[in-house]
Amino acid sequence: MAGKNYLFTSESVTEGHPDKMADQISDAILDAILEKEAQLEADGYIAPDGTPASLASVRCACETFLTTGTVIVAGEIRTQAYIDIQKIVRDVVRDIGYDRAKYGFDCETCGVINMIHEQSPDIAQGVDGTYARADADELDRIGAGDQGMMFGYATDETATLMPMPAYLAQRMAQRLAAVRKDATLKYLRPDGKTQVTVRYEDDRPVEVTAVVVSTQHAEEVHDMDVIKADMLHHVIAPVLDEAGIEWGEARIYVNPTGRFVVGGPMGDTGLTGRKIIVDTYGGAGRHGGGAFSGKDCTKVDRSGAYAARWVAKNIVAAGLAHRCEVQLAYAIGVSHPLSVMVDTFGTAEVDEQLLVDAVSKVFDLRPGAIIRDLDLRKPVFRKTAAYGHFGREDVDFTWERTNRIEELRAAVA
């Protein structure tokens, strides 16, 4: 069956974008709790009320809001650990690069307001298995932290099994940060955005037709021709050339307004969870609507989406489909998913119902099993909070492993 011809566009943002700053702060707080709670558990710590420290008991739903000169952290958290919210916030802002007032935000002088409180007991009783059957096994006692649906997506159009436009936009955003941090381009500032348009023929990416790079810069840099030349040489060309895609006729837009000095939280507010398409597949796959950052993995918004990507990626990596989207649905307090859907957009090498049956045999999609199989109680989440949660070649991104290929092939044989 012949595919379609079309243009598709995806965007990304750098770690200095205010929404991404919020995501990184929320995930840094989650990481600090996981790391400290693990140490308390190892030390055998018992709280004054008699509750022992337990990494499995950690619950975190942390959100961050940034505006000019101020960071507000709020949410519901359950832990025996003490963490220094002020220090975590300031360290993240400093690492991103906002470390002096002339950049519009300063890690040393910004106000930090902590409004975190304990988790609702109504939520806790469902996730903790208070109402589980007495004979339920340990994993059945861990209910989903909320209701909802989550999607995972994979396509063989890139080596990372990510959509080409999203992959290119994310790598350009990473490159933009890299040339700032290594002082290749000293006039750059932390805030920035990238956008890539790709032309598809017969559903395959063949050419980049447009690139947009908007980067915050020092006020004394006035010549946009210099900035455009630097972006072409140091950011755009290296990424596109490495990807091996045609781009010679692409329209290139760099700072289209002609100036980008005011950025970060001084230029716009930032809020956790406001870049969910940037976090996932650039719009190429559907999204259930739940954000990831600041949430421990009993929240299926996060763990379910990671598992769905893991399933979809293994199906494509196994050669069972060229494209694959997986949907999972959960009810709060219930361990087993309510539904599992596999859509290969007509690219499957086997009957799709066989794939659905194979997924049920090969993957345990209860939240507790996902946490176990993907090792999701490690403090690795801050680095997921910029440049995408998927398509990253990092050993801690366990949902990117293609370790169920042979089982899937055997299950559909």
mmCIF file of C-alpha atoms in Angstrom:
data_model
loop_
_atom_site.group_PDB
_atom_site.id
_atom_site.type_symbol
_atom_site.label_atom_id
_atom_site.label_comp_id
_atom_site.label_asym_id
_atom_site.label_seq_id
_atom_site.Cartn_x
_atom_site.Cartn_y
_atom_site.Cartn_z
ATOM 1 C CA MET A 1 0.000 0.000 0.000
ATOM 2 C CA ALA A 2 1.441 3.364 -1.036
ATOM 3 C CA GLY A 3 2.197 5.839 1.738
ATOM 4 C CA LYS A 4 1.458 9.548 1.915
ATOM 5 C CA ASN A 5 3.508 12.590 0.953
ATOM 6 C CA TYR A 6 3.474 15.431 3.474
ATOM 7 C CA LEU A 7 5.432 17.896 5.611
ATOM 8 C CA PHE A 8 5.771 17.335 9.355
ATOM 9 C CA THR A 9 7.224 19.723 11.940
ATOM 10 C CA SER A 10 8.473 19.186 15.495
ATOM 11 C CA GLU A 11 10.076 21.518 18.024
ATOM 12 C CA SER A 12 12.312 21.348 21.059
ATOM 13 C CA VAL A 13 13.550 23.744 23.718
ATOM 14 C CA THR A 14 16.804 24.062 25.624
ATOM 15 C CA GLU A 15 17.294 23.460 29.330
ATOM 16 C CA GLY A 16 17.171 27.237 29.919
ATOM 17 C CA HIS A 17 13.605 27.542 28.650
ATOM 18 C CA PRO A 18 11.476 28.449 31.704
ATOM 19 C CA ASP A 19 9.144 25.453 31.344
ATOM 20 C CA LYS A 20 12.116 23.109 31.113
ATOM 21 C CA MET A 21 13.726 24.794 34.110
ATOM 22 C CA ALA A 22 10.562 23.934 36.050
ATOM 23 C CA ASP A 23 10.681 20.307 34.866
ATOM 24 C CA GLN A 24 14.329 19.954 35.888
ATOM 25 C CA ILE A 25 13.738 21.399 39.353
ATOM 26 C CA SER A 26 10.790 19.057 39.938
ATOM 27 C CA ASP A 27 12.789 16.018 38.824
ATOM 28 C CA ALA A 28 15.850 17.099 40.828
ATOM 29 C CA ILE A 29 13.638 17.121 43.930
ATOM 30 C CA LEU A 30 12.350 13.632 43.058
ATOM 31 C CA ASP A 31 15.918 12.375 42.567
ATOM 32 C CA ALA A 32 17.034 13.832 45.895
ATOM 33 C CA ILE A 33 14.175 12.088 47.700
ATOM 34 C CA LEU A 34 14.892 8.741 46.027
ATOM 35 C CA GLU A 35 18.597 8.962 46.778
ATOM 36 C CA LYS A 36 18.138 9.995 50.417
ATOM 37 C CA GLU A 37 15.327 7.493 51.096
ATOM 38 C CA ALA A 38 17.439 4.650 49.680
ATOM 39 C CA GLN A 39 20.236 5.565 52.078
ATOM 40 C CA LEU A 40 17.841 5.786 55.038
ATOM 41 C CA GLU A 41 16.424 2.369 54.161
ATOM 42 C CA ALA A 42 19.910 0.895 53.920
ATOM 43 C CA ASP A 43 20.742 2.376 57.324
ATOM 44 C CA GLY A 44 17.564 0.912 58.884
ATOM 45 C CA TYR A 45 16.122 4.303 59.820
ATOM 46 C CA ILE A 46 12.884 4.305 61.850
ATOM 47 C CA ALA A 47 10.825 7.515 62.102
ATOM 48 C CA PRO A 48 9.567 8.745 65.507
ATOM 49 C CA ASP A 49 6.096 7.431 64.643
ATOM 50 C CA GLY A 50 7.566 3.959 64.127
ATOM 51 C CA THR A 51 7.458 4.014 60.319
ATOM 52 C CA PRO A 52 10.584 2.540 58.733
ATOM 53 C CA ALA A 53 12.228 4.261 55.780
ATOM 54 C CA SER A 54 11.347 2.462 52.555
ATOM 55 C CA LEU A 55 12.183 3.444 49.005
ATOM 56 C CA ALA A 56 9.028 1.647 47.858
ATOM 57 C CA SER A 57 6.889 3.935 50.016
ATOM 58 C CA VAL A 58 8.115 7.168 48.399
ATOM 59 C CA ARG A 59 5.398 9.166 46.680
ATOM 60 C CA CYS A 60 6.130 12.376 44.848
ATOM 61 C CA ALA A 61 3.997 14.725 42.772
ATOM 62 C CA CYS A 62 6.037 17.917 42.680
ATOM 63 C CA GLU A 63 5.417 20.947 40.471
ATOM 64 C CA THR A 64 7.443 24.105 40.000
ATOM 65 C CA PHE A 65 6.471 27.598 38.868
ATOM 66 C CA LEU A 66 8.989 30.250 37.836
ATOM 67 C CA THR A 67 8.594 33.932 37.133
ATOM 68 C CA THR A 68 10.847 36.980 37.343
ATOM 69 C CA GLY A 69 13.116 36.501 40.339
ATOM 70 C CA THR A 70 11.026 33.755 41.954
ATOM 71 C CA VAL A 71 10.693 29.955 42.096
ATOM 72 C CA ILE A 72 7.659 28.354 43.761
ATOM 73 C CA VAL A 73 7.707 24.616 44.510
ATOM 74 C CA ALA A 74 4.487 22.844 45.469
ATOM 75 C CA GLY A 75 2.989 19.371 45.498
ATOM 76 C CA GLU A 76 2.250 16.218 47.454
ATOM 77 C CA ILE A 77 5.155 14.179 48.788
ATOM 78 C CA ARG A 78 5.533 11.234 51.162
ATOM 79 C CA THR A 79 9.016 10.417 52.416
ATOM 80 C CA GLN A 80 11.042 9.974 55.598
ATOM 81 C CA ALA A 81 13.901 11.903 54.023
ATOM 82 C CA TYR A 82 14.776 15.532 54.622
ATOM 83 C CA ILE A 83 15.914 17.379 51.524
ATOM 84 C CA ASP A 84 17.026 20.984 51.186
ATOM 85 C CA ILE A 85 14.587 22.446 48.650
ATOM 86 C CA GLN A 86 16.352 25.819 48.605
ATOM 87 C CA LYS A 87 19.710 24.251 47.766
ATOM 88 C CA ILE A 88 18.274 21.922 45.125
ATOM 89 C CA VAL A 89 16.512 24.776 43.328
ATOM 90 C CA ARG A 90 19.573 27.022 43.373
ATOM 91 C CA ASP A 91 21.890 24.219 42.221
ATOM 92 C CA VAL A 92 19.655 23.387 39.247
ATOM 93 C CA VAL A 93 19.333 27.021 38.197
ATOM 94 C CA ARG A 94 23.104 27.429 38.497
ATOM 95 C CA ASP A 95 23.803 24.285 36.446
ATOM 96 C CA ILE A 96 21.486 25.526 33.704
ATOM 97 C CA GLY A 97 23.480 28.746 33.482
ATOM 98 C CA TYR A 98 21.417 31.443 35.154
ATOM 99 C CA ASP A 99 24.104 32.493 37.611
ATOM 100 C CA ARG A 100 24.181 36.265 37.308
ATOM 101 C CA ALA A 101 21.602 39.037 37.292
ATOM 102 C CA LYS A 102 22.517 40.331 33.838
ATOM 103 C CA TYR A 103 21.171 37.071 32.367
ATOM 104 C CA GLY A 104 17.752 37.971 33.769
ATOM 105 C CA PHE A 105 17.726 35.352 36.542
ATOM 106 C CA ASP A 106 20.243 34.624 39.275
ATOM 107 C CA CYS A 107 20.474 31.390 41.242
ATOM 108 C CA GLU A 108 21.941 33.202 44.247
ATOM 109 C CA THR A 109 19.360 35.959 44.618
ATOM 110 C CA CYS A 110 16.088 34.481 43.289
ATOM 111 C CA GLY A 111 13.361 33.882 45.831
ATOM 112 C CA VAL A 112 12.478 30.243 46.568
ATOM 113 C CA ILE A 113 9.076 29.466 48.101
ATOM 114 C CA ASN A 114 8.397 25.908 49.344
ATOM 115 C CA MET A 115 4.706 24.921 49.455
ATOM 116 C CA ILE A 116 5.098 21.126 49.513
ATOM 117 C CA HIS A 117 2.731 19.111 51.731
ATOM 118 C CA GLU A 118 1.957 15.455 52.473
ATOM 119 C CA GLN A 119 0.262 13.152 49.999
ATOM 120 C CA SER A 120 -3.509 12.725 50.237
ATOM 121 C CA PRO A 121 -4.388 9.534 52.175
ATOM 122 C CA ASP A 122 -7.211 8.899 49.687
ATOM 123 C CA ILE A 123 -4.646 8.499 46.898
ATOM 124 C CA ALA A 124 -2.210 6.587 49.091
ATOM 125 C CA GLN A 125 -4.658 3.851 50.063
ATOM 126 C CA GLY A 126 -5.224 2.876 46.435
ATOM 127 C CA VAL A 127 -1.578 2.860 45.433
ATOM 128 C CA ASP A 128 -0.439 1.119 48.625
ATOM 129 C CA GLY A 129 -2.881 -1.734 48.187
ATOM 130 C CA THR A 130 -4.968 -1.033 51.283
ATOM 131 C CA TYR A 131 -7.985 -2.596 49.587
ATOM 132 C CA ALA A 132 -6.114 -5.359 47.753
ATOM 133 C CA ARG A 133 -7.167 -8.984 48.354
ATOM 134 C CA ALA A 134 -5.419 -10.635 51.242
ATOM 135 C CA ASP A 135 -3.962 -13.263 48.890
ATOM 136 C CA ALA A 136 -2.763 -10.709 46.289
ATOM 137 C CA ASP A 137 0.905 -10.912 45.385
ATOM 138 C CA GLU A 138 3.265 -8.025 46.015
ATOM 139 C CA LEU A 139 2.940 -6.543 42.522
ATOM 140 C CA ASP A 140 -0.852 -6.769 42.543
ATOM 141 C CA ARG A 141 -0.848 -4.719 45.731
ATOM 142 C CA ILE A 142 0.734 -1.739 43.949
ATOM 143 C CA GLY A 143 -2.154 0.025 42.271
ATOM 144 C CA ALA A 144 -1.875 2.671 39.568
ATOM 145 C CA GLY A 145 -1.411 6.149 41.011
ATOM 146 C CA ASP A 146 -4.137 7.608 38.812
ATOM 147 C CA GLN A 147 -6.522 6.811 36.022
ATOM 148 C CA GLY A 148 -5.734 7.725 32.431
ATOM 149 C CA MET A 149 -4.284 6.554 29.158
ATOM 150 C CA MET A 150 -0.657 6.609 28.039
ATOM 151 C CA PHE A 151 0.887 6.244 24.595
ATOM 152 C CA GLY A 152 4.227 4.965 23.358
ATOM 153 C CA TYR A 153 5.514 5.268 19.803
ATOM 154 C CA ALA A 154 8.381 3.986 17.667
ATOM 155 C CA THR A 155 9.320 4.206 14.002
ATOM 156 C CA ASP A 156 12.258 2.840 12.049
ATOM 157 C CA GLU A 157 12.935 6.137 10.268
ATOM 158 C CA THR A 158 15.886 6.857 12.617
ATOM 159 C CA ALA A 159 18.429 4.646 14.369
ATOM 160 C CA THR A 160 16.926 5.600 17.738
ATOM 161 C CA LEU A 161 13.481 4.562 16.445
ATOM 162 C CA MET A 162 12.223 8.120 16.912
ATOM 163 C CA PRO A 163 10.396 10.305 14.372
ATOM 164 C CA MET A 164 12.918 12.238 12.286
ATOM 165 C CA PRO A 165 11.576 15.777 12.987
ATOM 166 C CA ALA A 166 11.523 15.253 16.766
ATOM 167 C CA TYR A 167 14.940 13.607 16.730
ATOM 168 C CA LEU A 168 16.521 16.483 14.781
ATOM 169 C CA ALA A 169 14.879 19.215 16.864
ATOM 170 C CA GLN A 170 16.030 17.584 20.119
ATOM 171 C CA ARG A 171 19.592 17.101 18.936
ATOM 172 C CA MET A 172 19.777 20.733 17.764
ATOM 173 C CA ALA A 173 18.571 21.922 21.163
ATOM 174 C CA GLN A 174 21.243 19.788 22.836
ATOM 175 C CA ARG A 175 23.862 21.149 20.460
ATOM 176 C CA LEU A 176 22.756 24.709 21.160
ATOM 177 C CA ALA A 177 23.355 24.164 24.876
ATOM 178 C CA ALA A 178 26.663 22.389 24.280
ATOM 179 C CA VAL A 179 28.273 25.228 22.302
ATOM 180 C CA ARG A 180 27.159 27.660 25.005
ATOM 181 C CA LYS A 181 28.507 25.589 27.897
ATOM 182 C CA ASP A 182 31.869 24.786 26.290
ATOM 183 C CA ALA A 183 32.312 28.509 25.442
ATOM 184 C CA THR A 184 32.422 27.925 21.690
ATOM 185 C CA LEU A 185 29.847 30.730 21.450
ATOM 186 C CA LYS A 186 30.335 32.817 24.584
ATOM 187 C CA TYR A 187 27.533 35.263 23.789
ATOM 188 C CA LEU A 188 24.798 32.640 24.014
ATOM 189 C CA ARG A 189 22.453 32.531 27.002
ATOM 190 C CA PRO A 190 20.483 29.533 28.374
ATOM 191 C CA ASP A 191 17.043 30.035 26.767
ATOM 192 C CA GLY A 192 16.433 28.695 23.260
ATOM 193 C CA LYS A 193 14.105 26.844 20.913
ATOM 194 C CA THR A 194 14.532 24.748 17.788
ATOM 195 C CA GLN A 195 12.090 23.588 15.129
ATOM 196 C CA VAL A 196 12.534 21.297 12.126
ATOM 197 C CA THR A 197 10.215 20.609 9.176
ATOM 198 C CA VAL A 198 10.744 17.365 7.251
ATOM 199 C CA ARG A 199 9.278 16.377 3.887
ATOM 200 C CA TYR A 200 8.007 12.808 3.669
ATOM 201 C CA GLU A 201 7.546 10.790 0.492
ATOM 202 C CA ASP A 202 5.669 7.511 0.736
ATOM 203 C CA ASP A 203 5.702 7.986 4.542
ATOM 204 C CA ARG A 204 9.521 8.131 4.650
ATOM 205 C CA PRO A 205 11.586 11.240 5.568
ATOM 206 C CA VAL A 206 13.571 12.478 2.569
ATOM 207 C CA GLU A 207 14.423 16.147 3.122
ATOM 208 C CA VAL A 208 14.527 18.917 5.695
ATOM 209 C CA THR A 209 12.662 21.887 4.251
ATOM 210 C CA ALA A 210 12.859 24.394 7.122
ATOM 211 C CA VAL A 211 14.792 24.974 10.336
ATOM 212 C CA VAL A 212 14.077 27.557 13.032
ATOM 213 C CA VAL A 213 16.567 28.332 15.802
ATOM 214 C CA SER A 214 15.791 30.998 18.383
ATOM 215 C CA THR A 215 18.550 31.568 20.920
ATOM 216 C CA GLN A 216 18.914 33.993 23.782
ATOM 217 C CA HIS A 217 22.054 36.093 23.377
ATOM 218 C CA ALA A 218 24.074 38.819 25.084
ATOM 219 C CA GLU A 219 22.740 42.330 24.646
ATOM 220 C CA GLU A 220 25.982 43.597 23.112
ATOM 221 C CA VAL A 221 25.656 41.210 20.148
ATOM 222 C CA HIS A 222 23.671 43.128 17.515
ATOM 223 C CA ASP A 223 24.641 41.523 14.218
ATOM 224 C CA MET A 224 22.055 38.848 13.398
ATOM 225 C CA ASP A 225 24.125 37.770 10.394
ATOM 226 C CA VAL A 226 26.890 36.696 12.793
ATOM 227 C CA ILE A 227 24.460 34.751 14.961
ATOM 228 C CA LYS A 228 22.907 33.068 11.907
ATOM 229 C CA ALA A 229 26.317 32.090 10.541
ATOM 230 C CA ASP A 230 27.308 30.660 13.916
ATOM 231 C CA MET A 231 24.065 28.709 14.207
ATOM 232 C CA LEU A 232 24.552 27.245 10.732
ATOM 233 C CA HIS A 233 28.152 26.277 11.372
ATOM 234 C CA HIS A 234 27.998 25.098 14.985
ATOM 235 C CA VAL A 235 24.431 23.858 15.485
ATOM 236 C CA ILE A 236 22.372 23.202 12.363
ATOM 237 C CA ALA A 237 24.882 21.698 9.931
ATOM 238 C CA PRO A 238 26.535 19.275 12.417
ATOM 239 C CA VAL A 239 23.180 17.778 13.399
ATOM 240 C CA LEU A 240 21.716 17.507 9.902
ATOM 241 C CA ASP A 241 24.919 16.232 8.327
ATOM 242 C CA GLU A 242 25.275 13.527 10.978
ATOM 243 C CA ALA A 243 21.667 12.470 10.381
ATOM 244 C CA GLY A 244 22.443 12.021 6.687
ATOM 245 C CA ILE A 245 19.295 13.756 5.456
ATOM 246 C CA GLU A 246 19.148 16.203 2.544
ATOM 247 C CA TRP A 247 18.826 19.853 3.624
ATOM 248 C CA GLY A 248 20.572 21.933 0.976
ATOM 249 C CA GLU A 249 17.381 23.764 -0.044
ATOM 250 C CA ALA A 250 16.041 24.228 3.493
ATOM 251 C CA ARG A 251 14.841 27.652 4.616
ATOM 252 C CA ILE A 252 16.832 28.685 7.693
ATOM 253 C CA TYR A 253 15.393 31.105 10.255
ATOM 254 C CA VAL A 254 17.560 32.273 13.158
ATOM 255 C CA ASN A 255 16.020 34.628 15.742
ATOM 256 C CA PRO A 256 13.290 35.683 13.296
ATOM 257 C CA THR A 257 12.284 38.742 15.398
ATOM 258 C CA GLY A 258 15.862 40.057 15.144
ATOM 259 C CA ARG A 259 16.561 40.093 18.893
ATOM 260 C CA PHE A 260 16.338 37.648 21.825
ATOM 261 C CA VAL A 261 18.004 39.205 24.871
ATOM 262 C CA VAL A 262 15.273 38.871 27.497
ATOM 263 C CA GLY A 263 14.687 35.171 28.141
ATOM 264 C CA GLY A 264 14.203 32.546 30.794
ATOM 265 C CA PRO A 265 11.798 33.292 33.653
ATOM 266 C CA MET A 266 12.229 37.030 33.073
ATOM 267 C CA GLY A 267 10.849 36.702 29.559
ATOM 268 C CA ASP A 268 8.077 34.214 30.331
ATOM 269 C CA THR A 269 6.742 32.145 33.208
ATOM 270 C CA GLY A 270 7.747 28.526 33.540
ATOM 271 C CA LEU A 271 5.616 25.625 34.741
ATOM 272 C CA THR A 272 6.203 21.909 35.176
ATOM 273 C CA GLY A 273 4.487 19.768 32.566
ATOM 274 C CA ARG A 274 3.911 22.390 29.902
ATOM 275 C CA LYS A 275 6.139 20.810 27.253
ATOM 276 C CA ILE A 276 4.630 17.316 27.018
ATOM 277 C CA ILE A 277 4.959 17.085 23.220
ATOM 278 C CA VAL A 278 8.596 18.163 23.381
ATOM 279 C CA ASP A 279 9.070 15.473 26.038
ATOM 280 C CA THR A 280 7.691 12.721 23.801
ATOM 281 C CA TYR A 281 7.491 12.382 20.002
ATOM 282 C CA GLY A 282 7.117 15.915 18.682
ATOM 283 C CA GLY A 283 3.467 15.337 17.822
ATOM 284 C CA ALA A 284 4.090 12.273 15.660
ATOM 285 C CA GLY A 285 2.440 9.973 18.205
ATOM 286 C CA ARG A 286 -0.640 10.599 20.292
ATOM 287 C CA HIS A 287 -0.403 11.758 23.906
ATOM 288 C CA GLY A 288 -2.598 10.876 26.874
ATOM 289 C CA GLY A 289 -2.159 14.345 28.390
ATOM 290 C CA GLY A 290 -0.229 13.488 31.546
ATOM 291 C CA ALA A 291 3.120 15.141 32.225
ATOM 292 C CA PHE A 292 6.140 13.241 33.558
ATOM 293 C CA SER A 293 8.422 15.462 35.603
ATOM 294 C CA GLY A 294 8.219 15.547 39.394
ATOM 295 C CA LYS A 295 6.261 12.281 39.567
ATOM 296 C CA ASP A 296 7.516 9.050 41.074
ATOM 297 C CA CYS A 297 6.826 5.990 38.969
ATOM 298 C CA THR A 298 3.773 4.737 40.837
ATOM 299 C CA LYS A 299 2.205 7.523 38.759
ATOM 300 C CA VAL A 300 1.382 5.760 35.506
ATOM 301 C CA ASP A 301 1.465 9.073 33.668
ATOM 302 C CA ARG A 302 5.192 8.473 33.794
ATOM 303 C CA SER A 303 5.806 4.741 34.184
ATOM 304 C CA GLY A 304 2.982 3.771 31.813
ATOM 305 C CA ALA A 305 4.306 6.073 29.108
ATOM 306 C CA TYR A 306 7.813 4.687 29.591
ATOM 307 C CA ALA A 307 6.471 1.134 29.369
ATOM 308 C CA ALA A 308 4.439 1.926 26.246
ATOM 309 C CA ARG A 309 7.567 3.286 24.534
ATOM 310 C CA TRP A 310 9.496 0.172 25.649
ATOM 311 C CA VAL A 311 6.853 -2.086 24.115
ATOM 312 C CA ALA A 312 6.543 -0.107 20.879
ATOM 313 C CA LYS A 313 10.304 0.133 20.438
ATOM 314 C CA ASN A 314 10.803 -3.599 20.909
ATOM 315 C CA ILE A 315 8.077 -4.360 18.354
ATOM 316 C CA VAL A 316 9.774 -2.152 15.743
ATOM 317 C CA ALA A 317 13.284 -3.322 16.664
ATOM 318 C CA ALA A 318 12.098 -6.923 16.255
ATOM 319 C CA GLY A 319 11.108 -6.148 12.655
ATOM 320 C CA LEU A 320 7.443 -6.870 13.382
ATOM 321 C CA ALA A 321 6.340 -3.417 12.170
ATOM 322 C CA HIS A 322 7.853 -0.272 10.649
ATOM 323 C CA ARG A 323 5.778 2.001 12.902
ATOM 324 C CA CYS A 324 4.019 1.183 16.134
ATOM 325 C CA GLU A 325 1.892 3.007 18.670
ATOM 326 C CA VAL A 326 0.896 1.394 21.966
ATOM 327 C CA GLN A 327 -1.865 2.659 24.251
ATOM 328 C CA LEU A 328 -2.232 1.597 27.878
ATOM 329 C CA ALA A 329 -5.117 2.581 30.175
ATOM 330 C CA TYR A 330 -5.311 2.349 33.976
ATOM 331 C CA ALA A 331 -7.699 2.960 36.860
ATOM 332 C CA ILE A 332 -6.446 4.427 40.136
ATOM 333 C CA GLY A 333 -5.698 1.727 42.681
ATOM 334 C CA VAL A 334 -5.946 -1.089 40.092
ATOM 335 C CA SER A 335 -2.762 -2.891 39.149
ATOM 336 C CA HIS A 336 -3.574 -4.444 35.771
ATOM 337 C CA PRO A 337 -4.126 -2.170 32.769
ATOM 338 C CA LEU A 338 -7.722 -1.844 31.643
ATOM 339 C CA SER A 339 -6.731 -2.006 27.990
ATOM 340 C CA VAL A 340 -3.736 -2.566 25.741
ATOM 341 C CA MET A 341 -3.882 -1.334 22.139
ATOM 342 C CA VAL A 342 -1.286 -1.847 19.384
ATOM 343 C CA ASP A 343 -1.568 0.155 16.144
ATOM 344 C CA THR A 344 1.014 -0.375 13.396
ATOM 345 C CA PHE A 345 -0.612 1.938 10.815
ATOM 346 C CA GLY A 346 -0.746 -0.890 8.311
ATOM 347 C CA THR A 347 2.997 -1.616 8.556
ATOM 348 C CA ALA A 348 2.871 -4.857 10.571
ATOM 349 C CA GLU A 349 4.582 -7.988 9.286
ATOM 350 C CA VAL A 350 2.085 -10.132 11.262
ATOM 351 C CA ASP A 351 -1.548 -9.838 12.246
ATOM 352 C CA GLU A 352 -2.012 -7.007 14.773
ATOM 353 C CA GLN A 353 -4.056 -9.209 17.110
ATOM 354 C CA LEU A 354 -1.060 -11.528 17.297
ATOM 355 C CA LEU A 355 0.992 -8.521 18.405
ATOM 356 C CA VAL A 356 -1.526 -7.608 21.106
ATOM 357 C CA ASP A 357 -1.487 -11.185 22.385
ATOM 358 C CA ALA A 358 2.324 -11.250 22.246
ATOM 359 C CA VAL A 359 2.592 -8.030 24.254
ATOM 360 C CA SER A 360 0.401 -9.528 26.971
ATOM 361 C CA LYS A 361 2.633 -12.610 27.119
ATOM 362 C CA VAL A 362 6.004 -10.846 26.997
ATOM 363 C CA PHE A 363 5.426 -7.699 29.095
ATOM 364 C CA ASP A 364 4.016 -7.404 32.619
ATOM 365 C CA LEU A 365 2.374 -3.978 32.540
ATOM 366 C CA ARG A 366 1.336 -3.693 36.174
ATOM 367 C CA PRO A 367 2.908 -0.543 37.699
ATOM 368 C CA GLY A 368 4.909 -2.573 40.224
ATOM 369 C CA ALA A 369 6.278 -4.813 37.464
ATOM 370 C CA ILE A 370 7.144 -1.821 35.279
ATOM 371 C CA ILE A 371 9.044 -0.258 38.195
ATOM 372 C CA ARG A 372 10.863 -3.548 38.777
ATOM 373 C CA ASP A 373 11.687 -4.336 35.147
ATOM 374 C CA LEU A 374 12.775 -0.802 34.228
ATOM 375 C CA ASP A 375 14.485 -0.129 37.571
ATOM 376 C CA LEU A 376 12.503 3.059 38.124
ATOM 377 C CA ARG A 377 13.411 3.749 41.734
ATOM 378 C CA LYS A 378 16.880 5.027 40.862
ATOM 379 C CA PRO A 379 17.516 8.808 41.009
ATOM 380 C CA VAL A 380 17.941 9.280 37.244
ATOM 381 C CA PHE A 381 15.059 11.553 36.368
ATOM 382 C CA ARG A 382 16.529 15.038 36.280
ATOM 383 C CA LYS A 383 18.411 14.252 33.080
ATOM 384 C CA THR A 384 15.173 13.128 31.421
ATOM 385 C CA ALA A 385 13.673 16.582 31.999
ATOM 386 C CA ALA A 386 15.402 18.272 29.052
ATOM 387 C CA TYR A 387 15.936 17.103 25.455
ATOM 388 C CA GLY A 388 13.286 14.405 25.502
ATOM 389 C CA HIS A 389 12.474 11.326 27.549
ATOM 390 C CA PHE A 390 12.797 9.038 24.525
ATOM 391 C CA GLY A 391 15.375 8.285 21.858
ATOM 392 C CA ARG A 392 18.321 8.940 24.182
ATOM 393 C CA GLU A 393 21.369 6.666 24.226
ATOM 394 C CA ASP A 394 21.884 6.571 27.982
ATOM 395 C CA VAL A 395 22.126 3.419 30.099
ATOM 396 C CA ASP A 396 19.746 4.889 32.686
ATOM 397 C CA PHE A 397 16.975 5.295 30.099
ATOM 398 C CA THR A 398 15.996 1.672 30.628
ATOM 399 C CA TRP A 399 12.774 1.996 28.609
ATOM 400 C CA GLU A 400 14.964 2.424 25.522
ATOM 401 C CA ARG A 401 16.325 -1.116 25.787
ATOM 402 C CA THR A 402 15.424 -3.555 23.042
ATOM 403 C CA ASN A 403 15.700 -6.581 25.327
ATOM 404 C CA ARG A 404 12.424 -8.351 24.494
ATOM 405 C CA ILE A 405 12.956 -8.817 20.759
ATOM 406 C CA GLU A 406 13.415 -12.579 20.761
ATOM 407 C CA GLU A 407 10.472 -13.200 23.086
ATOM 408 C CA LEU A 408 8.203 -11.120 20.845
ATOM 409 C CA ARG A 409 9.327 -12.966 17.724
ATOM 410 C CA ALA A 410 8.738 -16.284 19.421
ATOM 411 C CA ALA A 411 5.314 -15.207 20.652
ATOM 412 C CA VAL A 412 4.064 -14.381 17.141
ATOM 413 C CA ALA A 413 5.695 -17.350 15.409
#
